[in-house]
CSV table of C-alpha atoms and ligand atoms in Angstrom, one decimal:
chain,number,residue,atom,x,y,z
A,28,MET,CA,-2.0,-9.8,-28.5
A,29,VAL,CA,-5.2,-8.1,-26.8
A,30,SER,CA,-5.6,-9.2,-23.2
A,31,ARG,CA,-8.9,-9.3,-21.6
A,32,TYR,CA,-10.2,-10.2,-17.6
A,33,ILE,CA,-12.6,-12.8,-17.0
A,34,ILE,CA,-14.2,-12.0,-13.8
A,35,ASN,CA,-16.7,-14.3,-11.9
A,36,GLY,CA,-18.7,-12.0,-9.2
A,37,GLY,CA,-20.8,-12.2,-6.6
A,38,LYS,CA,-17.8,-13.1,-4.3
A,39,ARG,CA,-16.8,-11.2,-1.0
A,40,LEU,CA,-13.6,-10.1,-0.6
A,41,ASP,CA,-10.9,-10.2,2.4
A,42,GLY,CA,-7.7,-9.5,3.7
A,43,ALA,CA,-5.2,-6.6,3.1
A,44,VAL,CA,-3.4,-4.7,0.3
A,45,GLU,CA,-0.8,-2.1,-0.1
A,46,VAL,CA,-1.9,0.7,-2.2
A,47,GLN,CA,0.2,1.5,-5.3
A,48,GLY,CA,2.3,4.6,-5.6
A,49,SER,CA,0.4,7.6,-7.2
A,50,LYS,CA,0.2,7.9,-11.5
A,51,ASN,CA,-0.4,10.9,-11.7
A,52,SER,CA,2.4,12.5,-8.7
A,53,SER,CA,5.5,9.9,-10.7
A,54,LEU,CA,4.6,11.9,-13.8
A,55,PRO,CA,5.7,15.2,-13.2
A,56,ILE,CA,8.2,14.3,-10.6
A,57,LEU,CA,9.9,12.1,-13.7
A,58,ALA,CA,9.4,15.3,-15.4
A,59,ALA,CA,10.7,17.1,-12.7
A,60,THR,CA,14.1,15.4,-12.4
A,61,LEU,CA,15.1,16.6,-15.8
A,62,LEU,CA,15.9,20.2,-13.3
A,63,THR,CA,18.3,18.3,-11.8
A,64,LYS,CA,22.3,17.3,-11.1
A,65,GLY,CA,23.2,14.2,-10.5
A,66,GLU,CA,20.7,10.7,-9.7
A,67,ASN,CA,17.1,10.9,-8.5
A,68,ILE,CA,15.5,7.5,-6.5
A,69,LEU,CA,12.1,7.9,-6.4
A,70,PHE,CA,10.4,5.5,-4.2
A,71,ASN,CA,7.2,3.8,-4.2
A,72,CYS,CA,7.0,4.3,-7.8
A,73,PRO,CA,4.4,2.5,-9.9
A,74,SER,CA,5.1,-0.1,-12.2
A,75,LEU,CA,2.3,1.2,-15.1
A,76,SER,CA,2.4,1.9,-18.4
A,77,ASP,CA,2.0,5.5,-17.8
A,78,VAL,CA,5.2,5.6,-16.3
A,79,ASP,CA,7.2,3.2,-18.8
A,80,ILE,CA,6.2,5.9,-21.3
A,81,ALA,CA,7.3,8.6,-19.0
A,82,LEU,CA,10.9,6.7,-18.5
A,83,ARG,CA,10.9,6.1,-22.3
A,84,ILE,CA,10.8,9.5,-22.7
A,85,LEU,CA,13.6,10.4,-20.7
A,86,ARG,CA,16.0,7.7,-22.1
A,87,PHE,CA,15.0,9.4,-25.4
A,88,LEU,CA,15.6,12.9,-24.5
A,89,GLY,CA,19.5,11.0,-23.3
A,90,CYS,CA,18.7,10.6,-19.4
A,91,LYS,CA,19.4,7.3,-17.6
A,92,ALA,CA,16.1,6.0,-16.7
A,93,CYS,CA,14.9,2.2,-15.2
A,94,VAL,CA,13.4,1.0,-12.5
A,95,GLN,CA,14.7,-1.4,-9.8
A,96,ASN,CA,12.5,-2.9,-7.3
A,97,GLY,CA,10.0,-0.6,-7.4
A,98,ALA,CA,12.4,2.5,-7.6
A,99,ALA,CA,13.2,4.2,-10.5
A,100,LEU,CA,16.4,5.6,-10.9
A,101,VAL,CA,16.7,8.4,-13.3
A,102,SER,CA,19.8,10.8,-14.1
A,103,CYS,CA,19.6,13.4,-16.8
A,104,ASP,CA,22.7,15.1,-17.1
A,105,GLY,CA,23.0,13.2,-20.1
A,106,LEU,CA,20.2,15.3,-21.6
A,107,ASN,CA,20.9,16.2,-25.3
A,108,LYS,CA,17.7,17.2,-26.9
A,109,TYR,CA,14.5,19.1,-26.7
A,110,ASP,CA,12.1,17.4,-29.0
A,111,ILE,CA,9.7,14.8,-27.7
A,112,PRO,CA,7.8,12.7,-30.9
A,113,ASP,CA,4.6,12.4,-32.3
A,114,GLU,CA,4.6,8.8,-30.9
A,115,PHE,CA,5.1,9.6,-27.2
A,116,MET,CA,2.4,12.4,-27.2
A,117,ARG,CA,-0.2,10.2,-29.0
A,118,GLU,CA,0.7,7.4,-27.0
A,119,MET,CA,0.5,9.4,-23.8
A,120,ARG,CA,-1.0,13.0,-24.2
A,121,GLY,CA,0.5,13.8,-20.6
A,122,SER,CA,3.5,13.9,-21.8
A,123,ILE,CA,3.2,17.5,-22.1
A,124,ILE,CA,4.0,18.0,-18.7
A,125,PHE,CA,7.4,17.5,-20.0
A,126,LEU,CA,7.2,20.9,-21.9
A,127,GLY,CA,7.6,23.5,-18.7
A,128,ALA,CA,11.0,21.0,-17.7
A,129,LEU,CA,12.1,21.2,-21.2
A,130,LEU,CA,11.9,24.5,-21.9
A,131,SER,CA,13.5,25.7,-18.2
A,132,ARG,CA,16.6,23.4,-19.1
A,133,CYS,CA,17.2,23.8,-22.8
A,134,GLY,CA,15.7,27.0,-23.3
A,135,ARG,CA,13.9,25.3,-26.0
A,136,ALA,CA,11.0,22.4,-26.2
A,137,LEU,CA,9.5,20.8,-29.0
A,138,LEU,CA,6.5,18.5,-28.9
A,139,SER,CA,3.6,17.7,-31.1
A,140,PHE,CA,0.0,19.1,-29.9
A,141,PRO,CA,-1.0,16.4,-27.8
A,142,GLY,CA,-4.4,15.3,-29.6
A,143,GLY,CA,-7.7,14.8,-27.6
A,144,CYS,CA,-8.2,11.6,-26.0
A,145,GLU,CA,-11.4,9.7,-24.8
A,146,LEU,CA,-12.2,12.2,-22.6
A,147,GLY,CA,-12.6,15.1,-25.1
A,148,PRO,CA,-10.8,17.7,-26.3
A,149,ARG,CA,-8.3,18.3,-23.9
A,150,PRO,CA,-6.8,22.0,-24.4
A,151,ILE,CA,-3.4,23.3,-23.1
A,152,ASP,CA,-4.1,26.8,-23.7
A,153,LEU,CA,-3.5,28.0,-19.9
A,154,HIS,CA,0.3,25.9,-20.1
A,155,LEU,CA,1.0,28.1,-22.9
A,156,LYS,CA,-0.6,31.5,-22.2
A,157,ALA,CA,1.4,31.1,-18.4
A,158,LEU,CA,4.9,29.9,-20.2
A,159,ARG,CA,4.3,33.1,-22.5
A,160,ALA,CA,3.9,35.3,-19.4
A,161,MET,CA,7.2,33.6,-18.2
A,162,GLY,CA,9.0,34.9,-21.2
A,163,ALA,CA,8.8,31.8,-23.9
A,164,GLU,CA,8.2,32.4,-27.8
A,165,ILE,CA,5.6,29.7,-28.7
A,166,THR,CA,4.7,28.9,-32.0
A,167,GLU,CA,1.8,26.0,-32.8
A,168,ARG,CA,1.2,25.0,-36.6
A,169,TYR,CA,1.3,22.0,-38.7
A,170,GLY,CA,0.2,20.2,-35.0
A,171,ILE,CA,3.7,20.9,-33.7
A,172,ILE,CA,4.4,23.2,-30.7
A,173,GLU,CA,7.7,25.2,-30.8
A,174,CYS,CA,9.0,27.1,-27.7
A,175,ARG,CA,11.8,29.4,-27.4
A,176,ALA,CA,13.2,31.0,-24.4
A,177,ASP,CA,16.4,31.9,-25.8
A,178,LYS,CA,17.1,34.6,-22.8
A,179,GLY,CA,15.9,32.0,-20.6
A,180,LEU,CA,12.4,32.2,-18.2
A,181,THR,CA,11.6,35.3,-16.1
A,182,GLY,CA,8.9,34.2,-13.0
A,183,ALA,CA,5.6,36.2,-13.3
A,184,PRO,CA,2.5,36.5,-12.0
A,185,VAL,CA,-0.1,34.0,-13.6
A,186,ALA,CA,-3.6,33.5,-12.8
A,187,LEU,CA,-5.3,30.5,-14.0
A,188,SER,CA,-8.9,30.6,-15.0
A,189,PHE,CA,-9.5,27.0,-14.1
A,190,PRO,CA,-7.2,25.5,-11.3
A,191,SER,CA,-5.6,23.1,-13.9
A,192,VAL,CA,-3.6,20.4,-12.5
A,193,GLY,CA,-1.3,20.0,-15.3
A,194,ALA,CA,-1.3,23.7,-16.1
A,195,THR,CA,0.6,24.4,-12.5
A,196,GLU,CA,3.2,21.7,-12.5
A,197,ASN,CA,3.9,22.7,-16.0
A,198,ILE,CA,4.3,26.5,-14.7
A,199,ILE,CA,6.2,25.1,-11.5
A,200,LEU,CA,8.6,23.5,-13.3
A,201,ALA,CA,9.2,26.1,-15.9
A,202,ALA,CA,9.0,28.6,-12.4
A,203,VAL,CA,11.7,26.8,-10.0
A,204,LEU,CA,15.1,27.8,-12.3
A,205,ALA,CA,13.7,30.9,-13.9
A,206,LYS,CA,14.6,34.6,-12.9
A,207,GLY,CA,12.8,36.1,-10.0
A,208,THR,CA,9.5,35.1,-8.8
A,209,THR,CA,6.7,33.5,-10.2
A,210,THR,CA,3.3,33.8,-8.1
A,211,ILE,CA,0.6,31.1,-9.3
A,212,THR,CA,-2.8,32.3,-8.2
A,213,ASN,CA,-6.4,29.7,-8.2
A,214,ALA,CA,-3.7,26.7,-8.7
A,215,ALA,CA,-4.6,23.6,-8.6
A,216,ARG,CA,-4.3,22.1,-5.0
A,217,GLU,CA,-4.5,18.4,-5.7
A,218,PRO,CA,-2.0,16.1,-3.2
A,219,GLU,CA,-0.1,15.2,-6.3
A,220,ILE,CA,0.9,19.2,-6.5
A,221,ARG,CA,1.8,19.3,-3.3
A,222,ASP,CA,4.2,15.8,-3.8
A,223,LEU,CA,6.0,17.6,-6.6
A,224,CYS,CA,6.8,20.8,-4.8
A,225,ASP,CA,8.2,18.4,-1.8
A,226,TYR,CA,10.5,16.9,-3.9
A,227,LEU,CA,11.4,20.5,-5.9
A,228,THR,CA,12.1,21.2,-2.3
A,229,GLU,CA,14.0,18.8,-1.3
A,230,ALA,CA,16.2,19.2,-4.6
A,231,GLY,CA,16.6,23.1,-3.2
A,232,ALA,CA,13.6,24.6,-4.8
A,233,GLU,CA,11.9,27.7,-2.7
A,234,ILE,CA,8.3,27.0,-3.4
A,235,TYR,CA,5.7,28.4,-0.7
A,236,GLY,CA,1.9,27.4,-0.8
A,237,ALA,CA,1.5,23.8,-2.2
A,238,GLY,CA,-1.6,22.5,-2.3
A,239,GLU,CA,-3.2,25.9,-1.4
A,240,GLY,CA,-4.9,28.1,-4.1
A,241,THR,CA,-1.7,30.6,-4.3
A,242,ILE,CA,1.6,29.3,-4.8
A,243,VAL,CA,4.7,31.1,-5.2
A,244,ILE,CA,8.1,30.2,-6.4
A,245,ASN,CA,11.8,32.1,-6.2
A,246,GLY,CA,13.8,31.0,-8.9
A,247,VAL,CA,17.5,29.4,-7.9
A,248,ASP,CA,20.3,28.6,-9.8
A,249,SER,CA,20.0,25.0,-9.8
A,250,LEU,CA,18.6,22.0,-8.3
A,251,ASN,CA,20.2,18.6,-6.8
A,252,ALA,CA,19.0,15.0,-7.4
A,253,VAL,CA,17.1,13.2,-4.1
A,254,SER,CA,16.1,10.3,-2.9
A,255,HIS,CA,12.3,11.0,-2.6
A,256,SER,CA,8.6,8.5,-2.0
A,257,ILE,CA,5.9,8.9,-4.2
A,258,ILE,CA,2.4,9.2,-2.3
A,259,PRO,CA,0.0,6.4,-2.2
A,260,ASP,CA,-2.9,6.7,-5.6
A,261,ARG,CA,-5.9,8.3,-3.8
A,262,ILE,CA,-7.6,7.0,-7.1
A,263,VAL,CA,-6.6,3.4,-6.8
A,264,ALA,CA,-7.2,3.6,-3.1
A,265,ALA,CA,-11.2,4.6,-4.1
A,266,THR,CA,-11.2,1.9,-6.9
A,267,LEU,CA,-10.6,-0.7,-4.0
A,268,MET,CA,-12.8,0.8,-1.2
A,269,SER,CA,-15.6,0.8,-4.6
A,270,ALA,CA,-14.8,-3.1,-5.0
A,271,ALA,CA,-15.2,-3.7,-1.5
A,272,ALA,CA,-18.4,-1.8,-1.1
A,273,VAL,CA,-20.3,-3.5,-3.7
A,274,THR,CA,-19.6,-7.0,-2.9
A,275,GLY,CA,-20.2,-6.7,0.8
A,276,SER,CA,-16.7,-6.9,2.1
A,277,CYS,CA,-14.5,-5.8,4.5
A,278,ILE,CA,-10.6,-5.5,3.6
A,279,TYR,CA,-7.5,-3.7,5.0
A,280,LEU,CA,-5.8,-0.9,2.5
A,281,ASP,CA,-2.7,-0.3,3.6
A,282,GLY,CA,0.0,2.7,3.0
A,283,ILE,CA,-3.2,5.1,2.4
A,284,SER,CA,-2.9,9.5,3.2
A,285,ARG,CA,-6.2,9.7,5.0
A,286,SER,CA,-5.9,13.4,4.0
A,287,HIS,CA,-6.0,12.4,0.6
A,288,LEU,CA,-9.5,11.1,1.0
A,289,GLY,CA,-11.2,13.8,2.1
A,290,SER,CA,-14.1,14.2,-0.3
A,291,ILE,CA,-14.3,10.5,-0.9
A,292,ILE,CA,-14.4,8.9,2.6
A,293,PRO,CA,-18.1,10.4,3.4
A,294,VAL,CA,-19.2,9.2,-0.1
A,295,PHE,CA,-18.5,5.7,1.5
A,296,VAL,CA,-19.8,6.4,4.9
A,297,GLU,CA,-23.4,7.9,3.7
A,298,ALA,CA,-23.7,4.8,1.5
A,299,GLY,CA,-23.5,2.5,4.7
A,300,CYS,CA,-19.6,1.6,4.6
A,301,GLU,CA,-17.8,1.8,8.1
A,302,ILE,CA,-14.4,3.3,7.8
A,303,ILE,CA,-11.2,3.6,10.1
A,304,CYS,CA,-8.3,4.8,9.5
A,305,ARG,CA,-5.3,4.8,11.8
A,306,ASP,CA,-1.1,5.0,11.1
A,307,GLY,CA,-1.5,4.8,7.1
A,308,CYS,CA,-3.9,1.9,7.5
A,309,MET,CA,-7.3,2.0,6.4
A,310,ARG,CA,-10.6,-0.8,7.8
A,311,PHE,CA,-13.2,-0.4,5.2
A,312,LYS,CA,-16.4,-2.6,6.2
A,313,ALA,CA,-19.4,-2.7,3.8
A,314,PRO,CA,-23.3,-2.8,4.4
A,315,GLU,CA,-24.9,-5.7,3.3
A,316,ARG,CA,-27.0,-3.8,1.0
A,317,LEU,CA,-25.3,0.1,0.0
A,318,ARG,CA,-27.6,3.1,0.2
A,319,ALA,CA,-27.7,5.5,-2.8
A,320,VAL,CA,-25.7,8.5,-2.1
A,321,SER,CA,-28.0,11.4,-3.5
A,322,LEU,CA,-25.7,13.5,-5.1
A,323,ILE,CA,-22.1,13.3,-6.3
A,324,ARG,CA,-20.3,16.1,-8.3
A,325,THR,CA,-16.6,16.2,-9.2
A,326,MET,CA,-15.0,19.2,-8.7
A,327,PRO,CA,-11.2,20.1,-8.9
A,328,TYR,CA,-9.2,19.2,-5.2
A,329,PRO,CA,-10.4,19.2,-2.8
A,330,GLY,CA,-14.0,18.3,-4.4
A,331,PHE,CA,-14.8,14.7,-5.3
A,332,PRO,CA,-12.2,13.5,-7.6
A,333,THR,CA,-13.4,13.0,-11.3
A,334,ASP,CA,-10.9,9.8,-11.2
A,335,ALA,CA,-13.1,8.2,-8.8
A,336,GLN,CA,-16.4,9.2,-10.5
A,337,ALA,CA,-16.4,5.4,-12.5
A,338,PRO,CA,-16.1,3.2,-9.6
A,339,VAL,CA,-18.7,5.3,-7.5
A,340,MET,CA,-21.0,5.1,-10.4
A,341,ALA,CA,-20.3,1.3,-10.3
A,342,MET,CA,-21.2,1.3,-6.7
A,343,SER,CA,-24.5,3.5,-6.9
A,344,ALA,CA,-25.7,0.8,-9.7
A,345,VAL,CA,-26.2,-1.4,-7.4
A,346,SER,CA,-27.2,0.6,-4.2
A,347,ASP,CA,-31.0,1.4,-2.9
A,348,GLY,CA,-32.1,4.4,-4.6
A,349,SER,CA,-31.5,6.7,-6.8
A,350,ALA,CA,-27.7,8.7,-7.1
A,351,VAL,CA,-27.4,12.0,-9.0
A,352,ILE,CA,-24.0,12.0,-10.4
A,353,VAL,CA,-22.4,15.2,-12.1
A,354,GLU,CA,-19.5,15.6,-13.9
A,355,ASN,CA,-17.9,19.1,-13.9
A,356,ILE,CA,-14.7,18.3,-15.4
A,357,PHE,CA,-14.5,16.8,-18.3
A,358,GLU,CA,-16.9,16.8,-21.0
A,359,ASN,CA,-17.0,13.4,-22.3
A,360,ARG,CA,-16.5,11.2,-19.2
A,361,PHE,CA,-19.3,8.7,-19.2
A,362,LYS,CA,-18.6,6.3,-21.6
A,363,HIS,CA,-18.7,3.5,-19.1
A,364,VAL,CA,-22.7,4.0,-18.7
A,365,GLY,CA,-23.6,2.3,-22.0
A,366,GLU,CA,-21.4,-0.6,-20.5
A,367,LEU,CA,-22.5,-0.6,-17.2
A,368,CYS,CA,-26.1,-1.1,-18.7
A,369,ARG,CA,-24.9,-4.0,-20.4
A,370,LEU,CA,-24.4,-5.5,-17.1
A,371,GLY,CA,-28.3,-4.5,-16.3
A,372,ALA,CA,-27.9,-1.0,-14.6
A,373,ASP,CA,-30.5,1.7,-14.7
A,374,ILE,CA,-28.2,5.0,-16.1
A,375,ASN,CA,-29.7,7.8,-17.6
A,376,VAL,CA,-27.2,10.7,-18.8
A,377,GLU,CA,-28.0,14.1,-20.0
A,378,GLY,CA,-25.3,16.1,-20.6
A,379,ARG,CA,-23.2,16.2,-17.7
A,380,VAL,CA,-25.7,14.9,-15.3
A,381,ALA,CA,-26.2,10.6,-14.4
A,382,VAL,CA,-29.1,9.4,-13.0
A,383,VAL,CA,-27.9,6.0,-11.3
A,384,LYS,CA,-31.3,4.0,-10.1
A,385,GLY,CA,-30.0,1.3,-8.2
A,386,VAL,CA,-30.5,-2.0,-9.0
A,387,GLU,CA,-30.9,-5.3,-6.9
A,388,LYS,CA,-28.8,-7.4,-9.2
A,389,LEU,CA,-26.1,-6.7,-11.8
A,390,TYR,CA,-25.2,-9.8,-14.7
A,391,GLY,CA,-22.1,-10.8,-15.9
A,392,ALA,CA,-21.9,-9.8,-19.5
A,393,CYS,CA,-19.1,-8.9,-22.4
A,394,ILE,CA,-17.8,-5.5,-21.6
A,395,GLU,CA,-15.3,-3.1,-23.1
A,396,ALA,CA,-13.9,-0.4,-21.5
A,397,GLN,CA,-12.6,2.8,-23.4
A,398,GLU,CA,-10.9,5.1,-21.0
A,399,LEU,CA,-8.6,4.7,-17.7
A,400,ARG,CA,-11.1,5.1,-15.1
A,401,GLY,CA,-13.9,3.5,-16.7
A,402,ALA,CA,-12.0,0.3,-17.0
A,403,ALA,CA,-11.8,0.2,-13.1
A,404,GLY,CA,-15.4,1.2,-12.9
A,405,LEU,CA,-16.4,-1.5,-15.1
A,406,ILE,CA,-14.0,-3.9,-13.2
A,407,VAL,CA,-16.0,-2.6,-9.7
A,408,ALA,CA,-19.1,-3.6,-11.5
A,409,ALA,CA,-18.0,-7.1,-12.5
A,410,LEU,CA,-16.6,-7.8,-9.2
A,411,ALA,CA,-20.8,-7.4,-8.2
A,412,ALA,CA,-22.5,-8.7,-11.1
A,413,GLU,CA,-23.4,-12.7,-10.5
A,414,GLY,CA,-22.1,-14.2,-13.1
A,415,LYS,CA,-19.3,-14.4,-15.9
A,416,SER,CA,-17.5,-11.0,-17.1
A,417,GLU,CA,-15.3,-10.5,-19.8
A,418,LEU,CA,-14.0,-7.5,-19.5
A,419,HIS,CA,-11.9,-6.1,-23.2
A,420,GLY,CA,-9.8,-3.4,-23.3
A,421,ILE,CA,-8.0,-3.7,-20.4
A,422,SER,CA,-4.3,-1.8,-21.6
A,423,TYR,CA,-6.5,1.5,-20.8
A,424,LEU,CA,-6.8,0.0,-17.1
A,425,GLU,CA,-2.8,-1.1,-17.1
A,426,ARG,CA,-2.0,2.7,-17.8
A,427,GLY,CA,-3.0,3.6,-14.2
A,428,TYR,CA,-3.4,0.3,-11.8
A,429,GLU,CA,-0.3,-2.3,-11.5
A,430,ASN,CA,-1.2,-5.6,-11.7
A,431,PHE,CA,-4.8,-4.7,-10.4
A,432,ASP,CA,-6.0,-8.5,-11.2
A,433,LEU,CA,-3.1,-9.8,-8.9
A,434,THR,CA,-4.4,-7.6,-6.0
A,435,LEU,CA,-8.2,-7.7,-6.2
A,436,GLY,CA,-7.3,-11.6,-6.7
A,437,SER,CA,-5.2,-11.4,-3.7
A,438,LEU,CA,-8.6,-10.4,-2.0
A,439,GLY,CA,-10.0,-13.0,-3.1
A,440,ALA,CA,-11.6,-12.0,-6.3
A,441,ASP,CA,-12.4,-14.8,-9.2
A,442,ILE,CA,-10.4,-12.5,-11.9
A,443,VAL,CA,-8.2,-14.0,-14.5
A,444,LYS,CA,-6.2,-12.4,-17.1
A,445,ILE,CA,-6.4,-14.0,-20.5
B,15,LIG,C1,-4.8,15.8,-14.4
B,15,LIG,O1,-5.5,15.7,-15.7
B,15,LIG,C2,-4.7,14.3,-14.5
B,15,LIG,N1,-3.7,13.8,-15.1
B,15,LIG,C3,-6.5,13.4,-14.4
B,15,LIG,O2,-5.9,12.3,-14.5
B,15,LIG,C4,-7.3,14.2,-13.9
B,15,LIG,O3,-8.4,13.7,-14.2
B,15,LIG,C5,-7.1,16.0,-13.6
B,15,LIG,O4,-5.9,16.5,-14.0
B,15,LIG,C6,-8.5,16.5,-13.8
B,15,LIG,O5,-7.8,16.1,-11.6
B,15,LIG,C7,-2.7,13.6,-15.0
B,15,LIG,O6,-2.4,14.1,-13.7
B,15,LIG,C8,-1.3,12.9,-15.4
B,15,LIG,P1,-6.6,19.6,-15.9
B,15,LIG,P2,-5.1,17.2,-16.6
B,15,LIG,O7,-5.2,20.2,-16.8
B,15,LIG,O8,-4.0,18.1,-16.1
B,15,LIG,C9,-9.3,21.8,-18.5
B,15,LIG,C10,-6.2,10.2,-14.6
B,15,LIG,O9,-7.6,9.3,-15.1
B,15,LIG,N2,-8.3,22.6,-19.1
B,15,LIG,O10,-7.2,19.9,-14.1
B,15,LIG,O11,-5.1,16.8,-17.9
B,15,LIG,C11,-9.0,20.5,-19.3
B,15,LIG,O12,-10.1,20.8,-20.6
B,15,LIG,C12,-6.4,11.4,-15.3
B,15,LIG,O13,-5.6,9.6,-14.1
B,15,LIG,C13,-8.3,23.7,-19.8
B,15,LIG,O14,-8.8,24.2,-20.3
B,15,LIG,O15,-6.3,17.7,-15.9
B,15,LIG,C14,-10.0,20.1,-18.3
B,15,LIG,O16,-11.9,19.8,-19.0
B,15,LIG,C15,-7.7,12.1,-16.3
B,15,LIG,N3,-7.1,24.1,-20.6
B,15,LIG,C16,-10.0,20.6,-16.9
B,15,LIG,O17,-9.5,21.6,-17.1
B,15,LIG,C17,-5.7,23.7,-20.3
B,15,LIG,O18,-4.7,24.5,-20.7
B,15,LIG,C18,-9.2,19.5,-15.8
B,15,LIG,O19,-8.1,19.9,-16.5
B,15,LIG,C19,-6.1,22.7,-19.4
B,15,LIG,C20,-7.1,22.4,-18.8
């Protein structure tokens, strides 16, 4: 049964919500449990369809993996496979994050090539090049990636031509139990990388420079399961900030890490919002009329995150003035533009550049999400729009947003899941 949201926009929000745990931190840490002995407890693990797929993959591989009251319990002592079937890879291309850990633990890994997705081709050349440098023999044919490291993996210097988040994570997961030292230069610096390394260090890994551009990993003999609390989801926080901004609201976000929002907060301040952060809590107050943010460029962390581009574009659509949004990370991440225009937005796209001319009002319409963060942007716009909107394709949203209709409903939004 395909679900959809009915949203009656134009209502102010108020109150406080707890920001969920980070999807993009949970997934690599769930993959990292493959490397540990004993039972891991991951607190603040969000209940999402992507996390559910990762747990299903772990169970398929022979591990014990379940969620109890918001914590994931994972024990990989029973691992008895090293292949991830096509249907898992098709369902979540991010399953590639299991590659490095599987190869390290089993000396072998068999995954189908993670196809492209709604954002365009999602190459993994940086992942494979680094693993080869660490001694893996990798053949790619008939859509299958077959990896072997019969003599185990050996630490190596790896220079990333692009600070790829997934490649950085896969290299770290391959390096923590490898023989010798691995140095990653031009590593991704996202907070989720830092959280993965915090988890691995607690488990006994030797990692220096996590969150910096250069990360050094000295391989150790073994890792022990730990209890770890997943960091809050900075993209969900940015989405809630956008929802409050477009509805002229004052809301409170609990459980945020201000340092993770370093490039996000200034965008909302430039739009005229008032933001106060203290002890992991944010007070967010929108102005009567939003000012257009003149230029937003998505960049690797600590730059403005590509995952927040769609929600902030929705905010720009109802701001006073014109905004230029440049999407530098993915080549096809403007799919939400057409749907925003159905609500009355005035947006023109030329390649990687979108010019958003703010309008006074958006009007409810029937709209369709085509990718996760685009869905989030459409919800923000529907909350601003006068009248009723019907949003289809919310299965995309449920990959990354935990019970988002209930979260927004608790802030006073008129939103119903059918
Ligand atoms: C992670 O994807 C996130 N996913 C994405 O979030 C996020 O948008 C992205 O990082 C950028 O921050 C998870 O963490 C599960 P990349 P990832 O490797 O690792 C190119 C969401 O909405 N590239 O940093 O796939 C690639 O084509 C998702 O939660 C290569 O060319 O991102 C892209 O243009 C969407 N070769 C750029 O790098 C490679 O081998 C960024 O990709 C790898 C990547």
